[in-house]
PDB file of C-alpha atoms in Angstrom:
ATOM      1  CA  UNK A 213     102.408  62.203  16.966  1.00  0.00           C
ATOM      2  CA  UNK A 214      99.791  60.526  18.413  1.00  0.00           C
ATOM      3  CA  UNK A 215      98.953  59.727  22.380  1.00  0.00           C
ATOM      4  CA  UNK A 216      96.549  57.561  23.837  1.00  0.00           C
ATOM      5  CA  UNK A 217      95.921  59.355  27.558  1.00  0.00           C
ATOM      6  CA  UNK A 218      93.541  57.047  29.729  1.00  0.00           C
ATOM      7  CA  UNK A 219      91.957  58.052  33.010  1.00  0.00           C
ATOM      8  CA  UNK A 220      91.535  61.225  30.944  1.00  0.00           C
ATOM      9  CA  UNK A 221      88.880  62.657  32.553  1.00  0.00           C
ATOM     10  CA  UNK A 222      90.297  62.232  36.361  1.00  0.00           C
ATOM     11  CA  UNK A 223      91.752  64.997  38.043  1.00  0.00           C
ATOM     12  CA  UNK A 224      95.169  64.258  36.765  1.00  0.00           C
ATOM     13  CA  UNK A 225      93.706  63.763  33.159  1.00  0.00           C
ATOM     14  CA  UNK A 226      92.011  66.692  32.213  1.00  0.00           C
ATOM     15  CA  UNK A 227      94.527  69.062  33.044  1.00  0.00           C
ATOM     16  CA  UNK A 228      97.334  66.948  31.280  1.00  0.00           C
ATOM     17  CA  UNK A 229      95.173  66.174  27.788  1.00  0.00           C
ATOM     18  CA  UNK A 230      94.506  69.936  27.655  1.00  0.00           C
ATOM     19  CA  UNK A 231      97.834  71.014  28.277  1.00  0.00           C
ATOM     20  CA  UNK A 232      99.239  68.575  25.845  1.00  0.00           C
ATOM     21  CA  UNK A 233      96.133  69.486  22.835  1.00  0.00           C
ATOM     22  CA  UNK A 234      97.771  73.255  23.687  1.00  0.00           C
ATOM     23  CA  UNK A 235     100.901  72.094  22.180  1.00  0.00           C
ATOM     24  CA  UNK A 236      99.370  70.961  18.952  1.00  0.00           C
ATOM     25  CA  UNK A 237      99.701  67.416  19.676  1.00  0.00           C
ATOM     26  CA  UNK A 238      96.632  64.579  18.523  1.00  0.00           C
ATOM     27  CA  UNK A 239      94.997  63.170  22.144  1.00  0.00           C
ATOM     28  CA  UNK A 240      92.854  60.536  22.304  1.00  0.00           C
ATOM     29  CA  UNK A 241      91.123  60.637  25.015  1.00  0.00           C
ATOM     30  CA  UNK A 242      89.927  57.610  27.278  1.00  0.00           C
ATOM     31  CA  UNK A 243      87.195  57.169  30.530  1.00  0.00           C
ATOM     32  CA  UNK A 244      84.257  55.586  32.060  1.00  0.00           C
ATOM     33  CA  UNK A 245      83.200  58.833  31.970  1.00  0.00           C
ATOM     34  CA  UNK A 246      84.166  61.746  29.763  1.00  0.00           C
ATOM     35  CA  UNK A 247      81.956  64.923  30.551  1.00  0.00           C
ATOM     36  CA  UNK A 248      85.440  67.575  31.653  1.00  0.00           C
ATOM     37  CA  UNK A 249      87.676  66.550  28.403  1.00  0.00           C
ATOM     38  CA  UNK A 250      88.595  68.843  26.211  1.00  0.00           C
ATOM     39  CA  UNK A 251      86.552  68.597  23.095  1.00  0.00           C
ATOM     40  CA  UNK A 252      89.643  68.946  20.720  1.00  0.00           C
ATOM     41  CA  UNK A 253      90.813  65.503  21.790  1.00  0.00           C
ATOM     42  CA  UNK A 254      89.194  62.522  20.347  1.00  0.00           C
ATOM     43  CA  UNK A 255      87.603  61.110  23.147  1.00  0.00           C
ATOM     44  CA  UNK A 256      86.290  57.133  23.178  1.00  0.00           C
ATOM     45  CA  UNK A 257      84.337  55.997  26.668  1.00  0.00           C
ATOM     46  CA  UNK A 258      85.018  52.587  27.873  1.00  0.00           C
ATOM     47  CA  UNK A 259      86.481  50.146  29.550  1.00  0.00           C
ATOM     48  CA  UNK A 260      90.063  49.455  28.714  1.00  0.00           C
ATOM     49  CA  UNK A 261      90.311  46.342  30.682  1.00  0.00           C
ATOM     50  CA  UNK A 262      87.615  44.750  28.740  1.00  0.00           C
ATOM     51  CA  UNK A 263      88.899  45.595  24.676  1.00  0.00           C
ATOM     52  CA  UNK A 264      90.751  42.823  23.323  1.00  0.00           C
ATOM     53  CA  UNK A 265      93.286  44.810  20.964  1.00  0.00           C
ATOM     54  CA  UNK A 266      93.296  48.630  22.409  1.00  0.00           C
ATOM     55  CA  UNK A 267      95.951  49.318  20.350  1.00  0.00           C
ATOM     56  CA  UNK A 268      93.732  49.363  17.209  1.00  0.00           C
ATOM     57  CA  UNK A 269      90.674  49.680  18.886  1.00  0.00           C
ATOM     58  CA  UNK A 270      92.367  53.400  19.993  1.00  0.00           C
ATOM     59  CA  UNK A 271      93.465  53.746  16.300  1.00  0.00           C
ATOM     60  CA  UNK A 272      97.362  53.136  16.924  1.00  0.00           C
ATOM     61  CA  UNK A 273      98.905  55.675  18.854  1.00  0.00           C
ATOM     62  CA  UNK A 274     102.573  56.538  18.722  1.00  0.00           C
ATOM     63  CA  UNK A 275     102.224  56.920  22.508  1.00  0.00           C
ATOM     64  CA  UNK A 276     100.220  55.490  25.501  1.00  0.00           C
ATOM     65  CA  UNK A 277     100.142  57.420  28.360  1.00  0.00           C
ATOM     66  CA  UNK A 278      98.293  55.727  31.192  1.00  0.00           C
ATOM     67  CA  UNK A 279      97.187  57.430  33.847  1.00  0.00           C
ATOM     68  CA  UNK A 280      93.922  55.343  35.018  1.00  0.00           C
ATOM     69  CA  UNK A 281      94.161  54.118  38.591  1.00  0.00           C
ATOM     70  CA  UNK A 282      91.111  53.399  40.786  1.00  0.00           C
ATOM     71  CA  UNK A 283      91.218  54.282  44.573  1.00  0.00           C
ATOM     72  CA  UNK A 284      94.240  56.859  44.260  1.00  0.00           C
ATOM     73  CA  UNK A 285      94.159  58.802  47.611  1.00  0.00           C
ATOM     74  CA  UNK A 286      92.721  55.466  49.166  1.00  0.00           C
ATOM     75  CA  UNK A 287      95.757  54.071  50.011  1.00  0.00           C
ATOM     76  CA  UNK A 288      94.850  50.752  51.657  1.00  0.00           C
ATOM     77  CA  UNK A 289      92.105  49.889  49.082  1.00  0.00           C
ATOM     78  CA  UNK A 290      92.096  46.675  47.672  1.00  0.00           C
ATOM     79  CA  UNK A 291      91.350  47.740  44.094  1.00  0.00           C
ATOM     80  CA  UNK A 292      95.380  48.550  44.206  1.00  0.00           C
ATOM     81  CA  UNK A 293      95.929  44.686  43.911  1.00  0.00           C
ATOM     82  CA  UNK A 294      92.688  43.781  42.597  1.00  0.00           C
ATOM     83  CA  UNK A 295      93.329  45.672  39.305  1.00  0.00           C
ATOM     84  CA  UNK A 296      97.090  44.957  39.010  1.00  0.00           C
ATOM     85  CA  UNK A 297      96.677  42.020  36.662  1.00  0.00           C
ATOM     86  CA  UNK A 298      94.532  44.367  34.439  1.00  0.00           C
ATOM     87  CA  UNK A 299      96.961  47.463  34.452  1.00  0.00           C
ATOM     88  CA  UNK A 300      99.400  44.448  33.355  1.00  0.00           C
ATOM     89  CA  UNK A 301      97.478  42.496  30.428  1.00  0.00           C
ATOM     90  CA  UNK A 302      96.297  46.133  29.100  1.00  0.00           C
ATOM     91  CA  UNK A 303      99.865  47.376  28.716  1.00  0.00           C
ATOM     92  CA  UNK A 304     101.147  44.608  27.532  1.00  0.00           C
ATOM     93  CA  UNK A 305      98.329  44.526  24.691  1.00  0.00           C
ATOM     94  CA  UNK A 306      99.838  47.776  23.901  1.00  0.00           C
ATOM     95  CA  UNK A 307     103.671  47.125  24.236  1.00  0.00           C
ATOM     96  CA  UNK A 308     103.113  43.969  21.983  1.00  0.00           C
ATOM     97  CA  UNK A 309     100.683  45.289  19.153  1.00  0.00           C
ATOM     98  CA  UNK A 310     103.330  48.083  18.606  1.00  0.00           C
ATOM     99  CA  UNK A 311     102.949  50.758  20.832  1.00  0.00           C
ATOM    100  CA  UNK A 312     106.534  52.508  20.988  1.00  0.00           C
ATOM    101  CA  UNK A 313     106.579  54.509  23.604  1.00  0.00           C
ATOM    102  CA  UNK A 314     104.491  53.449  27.170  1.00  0.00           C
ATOM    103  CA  UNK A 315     104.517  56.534  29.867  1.00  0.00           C
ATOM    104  CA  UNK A 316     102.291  55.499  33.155  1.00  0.00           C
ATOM    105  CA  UNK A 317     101.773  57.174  36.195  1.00  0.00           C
ATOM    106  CA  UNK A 318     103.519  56.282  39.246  1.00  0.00           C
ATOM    107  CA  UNK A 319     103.809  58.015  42.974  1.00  0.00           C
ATOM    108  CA  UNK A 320     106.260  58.360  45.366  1.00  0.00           C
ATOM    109  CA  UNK A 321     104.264  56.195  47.791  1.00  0.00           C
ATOM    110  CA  UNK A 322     106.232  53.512  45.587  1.00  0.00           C
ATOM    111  CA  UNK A 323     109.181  54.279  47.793  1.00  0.00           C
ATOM    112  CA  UNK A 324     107.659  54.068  51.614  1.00  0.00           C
ATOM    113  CA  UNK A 325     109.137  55.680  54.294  1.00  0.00           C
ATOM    114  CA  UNK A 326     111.776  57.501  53.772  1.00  0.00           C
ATOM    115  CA  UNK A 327     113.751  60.299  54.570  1.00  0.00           C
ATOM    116  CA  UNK A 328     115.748  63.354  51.794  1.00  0.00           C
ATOM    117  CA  UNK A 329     115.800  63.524  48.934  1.00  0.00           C
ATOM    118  CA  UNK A 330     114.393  60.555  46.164  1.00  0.00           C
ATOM    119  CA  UNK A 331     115.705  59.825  42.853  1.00  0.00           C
ATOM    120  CA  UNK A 332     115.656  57.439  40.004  1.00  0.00           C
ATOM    121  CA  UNK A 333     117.829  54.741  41.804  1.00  0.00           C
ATOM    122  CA  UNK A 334     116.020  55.432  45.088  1.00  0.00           C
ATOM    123  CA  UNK A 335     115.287  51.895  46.902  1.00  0.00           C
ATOM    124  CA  UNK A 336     111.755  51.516  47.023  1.00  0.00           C
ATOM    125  CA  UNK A 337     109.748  49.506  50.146  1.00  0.00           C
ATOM    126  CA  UNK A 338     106.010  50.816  49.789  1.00  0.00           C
ATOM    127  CA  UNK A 339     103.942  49.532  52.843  1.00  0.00           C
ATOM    128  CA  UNK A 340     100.394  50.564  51.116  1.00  0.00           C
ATOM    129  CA  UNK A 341      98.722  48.518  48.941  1.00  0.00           C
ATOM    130  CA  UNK A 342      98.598  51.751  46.643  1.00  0.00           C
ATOM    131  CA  UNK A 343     102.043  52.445  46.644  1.00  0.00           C
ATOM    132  CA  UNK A 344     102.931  48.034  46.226  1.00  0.00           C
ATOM    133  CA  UNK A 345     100.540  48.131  43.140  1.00  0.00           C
ATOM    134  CA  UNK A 346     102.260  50.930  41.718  1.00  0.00           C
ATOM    135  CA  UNK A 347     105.638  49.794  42.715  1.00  0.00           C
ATOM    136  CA  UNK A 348     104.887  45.935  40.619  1.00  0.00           C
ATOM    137  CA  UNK A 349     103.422  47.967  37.737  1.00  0.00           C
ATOM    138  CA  UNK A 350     106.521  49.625  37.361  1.00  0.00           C
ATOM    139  CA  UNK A 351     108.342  45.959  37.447  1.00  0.00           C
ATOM    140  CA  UNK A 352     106.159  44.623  35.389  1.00  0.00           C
ATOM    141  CA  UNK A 353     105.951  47.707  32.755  1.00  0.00           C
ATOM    142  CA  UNK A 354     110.078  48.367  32.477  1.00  0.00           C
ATOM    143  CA  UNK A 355     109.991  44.556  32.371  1.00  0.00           C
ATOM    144  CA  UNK A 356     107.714  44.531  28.579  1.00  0.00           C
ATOM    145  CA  UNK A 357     108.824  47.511  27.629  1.00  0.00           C
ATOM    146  CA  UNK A 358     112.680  45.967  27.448  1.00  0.00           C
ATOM    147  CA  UNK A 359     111.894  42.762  25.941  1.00  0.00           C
ATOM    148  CA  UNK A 360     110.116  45.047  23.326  1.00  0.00           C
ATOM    149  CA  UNK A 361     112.418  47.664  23.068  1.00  0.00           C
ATOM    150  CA  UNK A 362     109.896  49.917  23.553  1.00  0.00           C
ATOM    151  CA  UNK A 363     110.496  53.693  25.230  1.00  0.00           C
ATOM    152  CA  UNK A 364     109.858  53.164  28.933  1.00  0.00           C
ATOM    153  CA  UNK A 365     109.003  56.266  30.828  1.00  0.00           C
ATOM    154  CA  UNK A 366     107.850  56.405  34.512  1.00  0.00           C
ATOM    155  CA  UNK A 367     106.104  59.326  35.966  1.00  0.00           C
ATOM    156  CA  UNK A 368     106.703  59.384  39.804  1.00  0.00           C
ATOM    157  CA  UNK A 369     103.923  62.119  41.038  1.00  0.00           C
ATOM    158  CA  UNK A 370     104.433  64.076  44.525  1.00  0.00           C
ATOM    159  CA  UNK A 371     101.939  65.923  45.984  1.00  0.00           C
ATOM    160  CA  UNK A 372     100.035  68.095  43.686  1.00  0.00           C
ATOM    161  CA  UNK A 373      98.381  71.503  44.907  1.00  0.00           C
ATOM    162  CA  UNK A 374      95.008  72.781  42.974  1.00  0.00           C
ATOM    163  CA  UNK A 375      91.753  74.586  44.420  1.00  0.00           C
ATOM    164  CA  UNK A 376      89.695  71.634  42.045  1.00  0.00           C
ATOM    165  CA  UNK A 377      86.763  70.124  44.713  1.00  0.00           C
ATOM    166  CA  UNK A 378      86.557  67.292  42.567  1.00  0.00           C
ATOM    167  CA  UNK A 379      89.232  64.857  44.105  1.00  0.00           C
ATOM    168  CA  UNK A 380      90.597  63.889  47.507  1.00  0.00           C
ATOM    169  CA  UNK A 381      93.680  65.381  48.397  1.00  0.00           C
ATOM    170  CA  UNK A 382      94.084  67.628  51.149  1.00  0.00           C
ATOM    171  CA  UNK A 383      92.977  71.170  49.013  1.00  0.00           C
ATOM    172  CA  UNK A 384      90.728  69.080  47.127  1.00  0.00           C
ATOM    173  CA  UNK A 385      88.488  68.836  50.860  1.00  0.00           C
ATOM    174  CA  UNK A 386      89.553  72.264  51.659  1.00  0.00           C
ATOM    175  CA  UNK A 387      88.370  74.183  48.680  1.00  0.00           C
ATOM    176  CA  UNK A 388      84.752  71.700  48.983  1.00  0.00           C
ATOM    177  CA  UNK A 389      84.248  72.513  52.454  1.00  0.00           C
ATOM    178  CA  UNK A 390      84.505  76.343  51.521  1.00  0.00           C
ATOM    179  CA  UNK A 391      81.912  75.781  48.729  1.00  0.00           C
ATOM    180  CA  UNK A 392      79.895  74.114  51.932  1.00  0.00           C
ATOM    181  CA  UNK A 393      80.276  77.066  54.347  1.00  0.00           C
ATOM    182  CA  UNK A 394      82.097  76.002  56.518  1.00  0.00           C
ATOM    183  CA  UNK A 395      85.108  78.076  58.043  1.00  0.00           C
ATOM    184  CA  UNK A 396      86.940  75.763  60.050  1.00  0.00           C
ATOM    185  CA  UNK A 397      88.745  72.503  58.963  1.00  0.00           C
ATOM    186  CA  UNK A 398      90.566  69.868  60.969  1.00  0.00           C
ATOM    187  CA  UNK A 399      94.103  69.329  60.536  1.00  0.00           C
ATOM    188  CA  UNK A 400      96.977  67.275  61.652  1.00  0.00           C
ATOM    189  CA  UNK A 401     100.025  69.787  63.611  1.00  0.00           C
ATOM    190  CA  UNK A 402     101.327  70.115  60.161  1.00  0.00           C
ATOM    191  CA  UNK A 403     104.600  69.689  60.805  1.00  0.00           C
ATOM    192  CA  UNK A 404     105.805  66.970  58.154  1.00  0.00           C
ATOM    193  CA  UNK A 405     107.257  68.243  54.949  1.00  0.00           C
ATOM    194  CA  UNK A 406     106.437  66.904  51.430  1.00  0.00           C
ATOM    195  CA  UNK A 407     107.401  67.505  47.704  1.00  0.00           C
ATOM    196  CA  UNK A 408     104.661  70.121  46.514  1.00  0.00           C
ATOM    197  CA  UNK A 409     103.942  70.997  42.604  1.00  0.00           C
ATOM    198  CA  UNK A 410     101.131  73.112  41.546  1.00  0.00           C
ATOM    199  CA  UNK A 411      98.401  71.379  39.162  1.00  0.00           C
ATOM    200  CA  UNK A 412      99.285  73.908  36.197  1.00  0.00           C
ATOM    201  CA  UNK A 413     103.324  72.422  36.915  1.00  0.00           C
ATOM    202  CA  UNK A 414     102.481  69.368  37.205  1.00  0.00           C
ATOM    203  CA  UNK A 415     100.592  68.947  34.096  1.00  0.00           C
ATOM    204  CA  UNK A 416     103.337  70.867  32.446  1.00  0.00           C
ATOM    205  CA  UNK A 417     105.790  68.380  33.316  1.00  0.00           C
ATOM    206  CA  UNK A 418     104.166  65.169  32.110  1.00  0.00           C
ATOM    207  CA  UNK A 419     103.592  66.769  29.276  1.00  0.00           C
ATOM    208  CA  UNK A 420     106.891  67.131  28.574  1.00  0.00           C
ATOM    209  CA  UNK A 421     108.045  64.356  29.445  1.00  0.00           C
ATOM    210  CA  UNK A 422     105.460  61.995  27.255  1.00  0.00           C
ATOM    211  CA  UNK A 423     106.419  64.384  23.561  1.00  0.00           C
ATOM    212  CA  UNK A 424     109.831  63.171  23.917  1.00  0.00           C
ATOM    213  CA  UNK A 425     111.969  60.123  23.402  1.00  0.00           C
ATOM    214  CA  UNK A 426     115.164  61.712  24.176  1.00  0.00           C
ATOM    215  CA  UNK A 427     115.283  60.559  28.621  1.00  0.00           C
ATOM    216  CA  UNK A 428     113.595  57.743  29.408  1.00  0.00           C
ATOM    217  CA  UNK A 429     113.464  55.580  32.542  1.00  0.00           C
ATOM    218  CA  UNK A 430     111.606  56.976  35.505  1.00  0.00           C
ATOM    219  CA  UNK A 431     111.060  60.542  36.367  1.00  0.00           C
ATOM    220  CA  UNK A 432     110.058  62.911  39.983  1.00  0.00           C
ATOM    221  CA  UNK A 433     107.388  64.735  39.073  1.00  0.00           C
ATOM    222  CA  UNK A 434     107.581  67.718  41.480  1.00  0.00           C
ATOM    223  CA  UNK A 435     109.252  70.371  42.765  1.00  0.00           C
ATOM    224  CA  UNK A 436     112.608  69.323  43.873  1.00  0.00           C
ATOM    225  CA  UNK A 437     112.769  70.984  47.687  1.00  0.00           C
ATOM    226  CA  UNK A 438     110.401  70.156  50.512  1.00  0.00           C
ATOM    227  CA  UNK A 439     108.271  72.726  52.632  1.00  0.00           C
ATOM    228  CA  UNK A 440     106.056  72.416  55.822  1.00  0.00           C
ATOM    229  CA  UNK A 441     102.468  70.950  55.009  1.00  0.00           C
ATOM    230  CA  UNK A 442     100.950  73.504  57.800  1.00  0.00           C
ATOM    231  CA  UNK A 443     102.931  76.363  55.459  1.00  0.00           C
ATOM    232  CA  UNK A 444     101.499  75.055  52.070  1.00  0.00           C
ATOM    233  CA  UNK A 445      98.173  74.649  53.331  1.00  0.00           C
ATOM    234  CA  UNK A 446      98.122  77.982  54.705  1.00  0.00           C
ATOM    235  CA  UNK A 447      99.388  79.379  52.032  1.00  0.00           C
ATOM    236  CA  UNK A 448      96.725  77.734  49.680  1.00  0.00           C
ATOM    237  CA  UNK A 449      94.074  78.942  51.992  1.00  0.00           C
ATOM    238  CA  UNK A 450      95.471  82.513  51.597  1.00  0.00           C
ATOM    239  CA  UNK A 451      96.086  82.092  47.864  1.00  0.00           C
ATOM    240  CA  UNK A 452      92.767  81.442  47.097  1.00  0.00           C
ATOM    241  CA  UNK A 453      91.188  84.118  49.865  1.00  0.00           C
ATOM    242  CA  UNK A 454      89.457  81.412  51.465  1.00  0.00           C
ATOM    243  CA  UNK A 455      87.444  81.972  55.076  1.00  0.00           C
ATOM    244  CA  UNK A 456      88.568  78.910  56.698  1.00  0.00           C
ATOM    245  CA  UNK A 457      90.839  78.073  59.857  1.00  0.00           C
ATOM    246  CA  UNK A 458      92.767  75.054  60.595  1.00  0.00           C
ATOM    247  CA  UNK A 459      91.764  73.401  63.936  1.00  0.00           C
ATOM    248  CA  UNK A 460      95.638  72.147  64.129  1.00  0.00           C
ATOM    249  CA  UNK A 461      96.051  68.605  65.960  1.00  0.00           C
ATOM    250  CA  UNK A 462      92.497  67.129  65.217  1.00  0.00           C
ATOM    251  CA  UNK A 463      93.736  64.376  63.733  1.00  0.00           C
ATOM    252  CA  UNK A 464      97.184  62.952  63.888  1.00  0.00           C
ATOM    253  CA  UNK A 465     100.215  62.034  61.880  1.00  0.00           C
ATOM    254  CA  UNK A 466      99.464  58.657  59.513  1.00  0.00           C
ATOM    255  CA  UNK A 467     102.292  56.733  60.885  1.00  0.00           C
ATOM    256  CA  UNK A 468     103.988  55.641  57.359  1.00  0.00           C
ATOM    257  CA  UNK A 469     104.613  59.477  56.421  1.00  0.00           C
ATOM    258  CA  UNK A 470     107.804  60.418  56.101  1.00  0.00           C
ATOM    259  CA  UNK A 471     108.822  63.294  58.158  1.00  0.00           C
ATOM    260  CA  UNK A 472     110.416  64.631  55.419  1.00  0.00           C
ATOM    261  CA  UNK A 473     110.570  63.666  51.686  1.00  0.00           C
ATOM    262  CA  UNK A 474     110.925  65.064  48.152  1.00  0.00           C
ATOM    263  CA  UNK A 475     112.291  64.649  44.486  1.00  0.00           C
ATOM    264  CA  UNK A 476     115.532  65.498  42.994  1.00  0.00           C
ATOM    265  CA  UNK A 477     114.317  67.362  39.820  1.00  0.00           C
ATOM    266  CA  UNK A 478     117.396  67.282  37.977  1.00  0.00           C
ATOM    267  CA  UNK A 479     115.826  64.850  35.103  1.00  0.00           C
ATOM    268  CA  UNK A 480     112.612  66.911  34.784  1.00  0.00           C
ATOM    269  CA  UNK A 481     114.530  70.187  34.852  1.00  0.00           C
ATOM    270  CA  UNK A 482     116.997  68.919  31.918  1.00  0.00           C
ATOM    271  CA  UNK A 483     113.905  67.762  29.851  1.00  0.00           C
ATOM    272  CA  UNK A 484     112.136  71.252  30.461  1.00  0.00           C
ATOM    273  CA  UNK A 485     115.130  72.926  29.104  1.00  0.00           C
ATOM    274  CA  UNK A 486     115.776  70.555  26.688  1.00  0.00           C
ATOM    275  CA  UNK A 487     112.079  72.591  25.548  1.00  0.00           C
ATOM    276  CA  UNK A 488     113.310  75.758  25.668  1.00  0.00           C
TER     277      UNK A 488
END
């Protein structure tokens, strides 16, 4: 077995590609840059968008597993729909050359506000461009993947804790503005509850997910029960022994956050089994 990853050496990527070399599976490896992948993989820089027949050009994998995306945390960026058409032609390079089994990442932003508990058959309305780029990928990629009958497997990512500085989330800024010295950090009251999975989890589960063929279709990544962002936060801070406050209510609410959203995890808990 054989799986392209691309956006390899992004927050997501790393983590996945080593997690997935761990299991004794070939990676190749894909990035503008590629200075955090694992050396194990077989790593080739570049631009996807701009190779004519990736799926020799990355030596025919069995799988592709796409997780490049520009912009990820900036929600109303207009590389979302800007690159759409790209994310399209490249897997559909793939899909039609004779890839067999496409995985890509998605987010739950796909579904917009909302309230409980998301599944597969969840109605999605995203009101980002992020989460309306993702949303038409996942169209457009079920669409080629079933006139191909090719494996179609969508990764739906929630809201991912690690104490990494290099990204944008939440303990991304947290865990740099402790490397900066700084011991207090403005925060929203908190009080909206989300879907959290731990990097190490998370990486598990796409993982996974991508070395089988068994469920297909699209998948939560995440924990399956929702808890307080002030309490996960806090909890992070404490985890990692960090000197840092939260000045609660300096900035407020974005108003298309759900109050309260997560995943159902039954899928991803009957593939993990399915491991054991």
């Amino acid at each position: 077995m054989k799986i392209l990853v691309t956006g390899a050496n992004g927050y997501l990527g790393h983590g996945i590609v080593k997690t997935i070399l761990d299991a004794g599976i070939e990676v190749i490896a894909n990035d503008f840059r590629v200075d955090s992948i694992d050396k194990r993989a077989k790593i080739i820089a570049g631009n996807i968008f701009e190779v004519e027949n990736p799926y020799d050009y990355f030596e025919q994998p069995d799988i592709l597993l796409h997780l490049a995306w520009r912009d990820g945390f900036v929600h109303y960026s207009n590389a979302h729909i800007n690159d759409l058409p790209n994310h399209f032609i490249f897997i559909k390079r793939m899909v039609e050359s004779g890839c067999k089994q496409i995985a890509v990442m998605g987010s739950m932003h796909e579904i917009g506000f909302f309230e409980g508990s998301i599944n597969e058959n969840t109605p999605c309305r995203p009101t980002t461009p992020y989460g309306i780029g993702k949303n038409a990928l996942r169209d457009l990629t079920q669409m080629l993947c079933k006139q191909n009958t090719t494996i179609f497997q969508w990764l739906r990512g929630y809201y991912i804790v690690g104490d990494s500085e290099y990204g944008s989330s939440i303990f991304s800024k947290i865990t740099s503005a402790v490397k900066d010295g700084k011991t207090e950090f403005p925060f929203t009251l908190g009080q909206n509850q989300y879907d959290f999975i731990d990097y190490p989890d998370f990486c598990k589960q796409v993982a996974a997910v991508v070395c089988q063929k068994q469920e297909q279709g699209i998948f939560n990544i995440c924990s399956g029960r929702p808890e307080k962002l002030a309490d996960r936060v806090e909890r992070f801070i404490k985890e990692n022994n960090y000197n840092i406050k939260l000045q609660y209510g300096a900035f407020p609410d974005r108003p298309y956050d759900s109050k309260a959203i997560w995943g159902d995890s039954t899928k991803i808990e009957k593939v993990l089994n399915n491991k054991k």
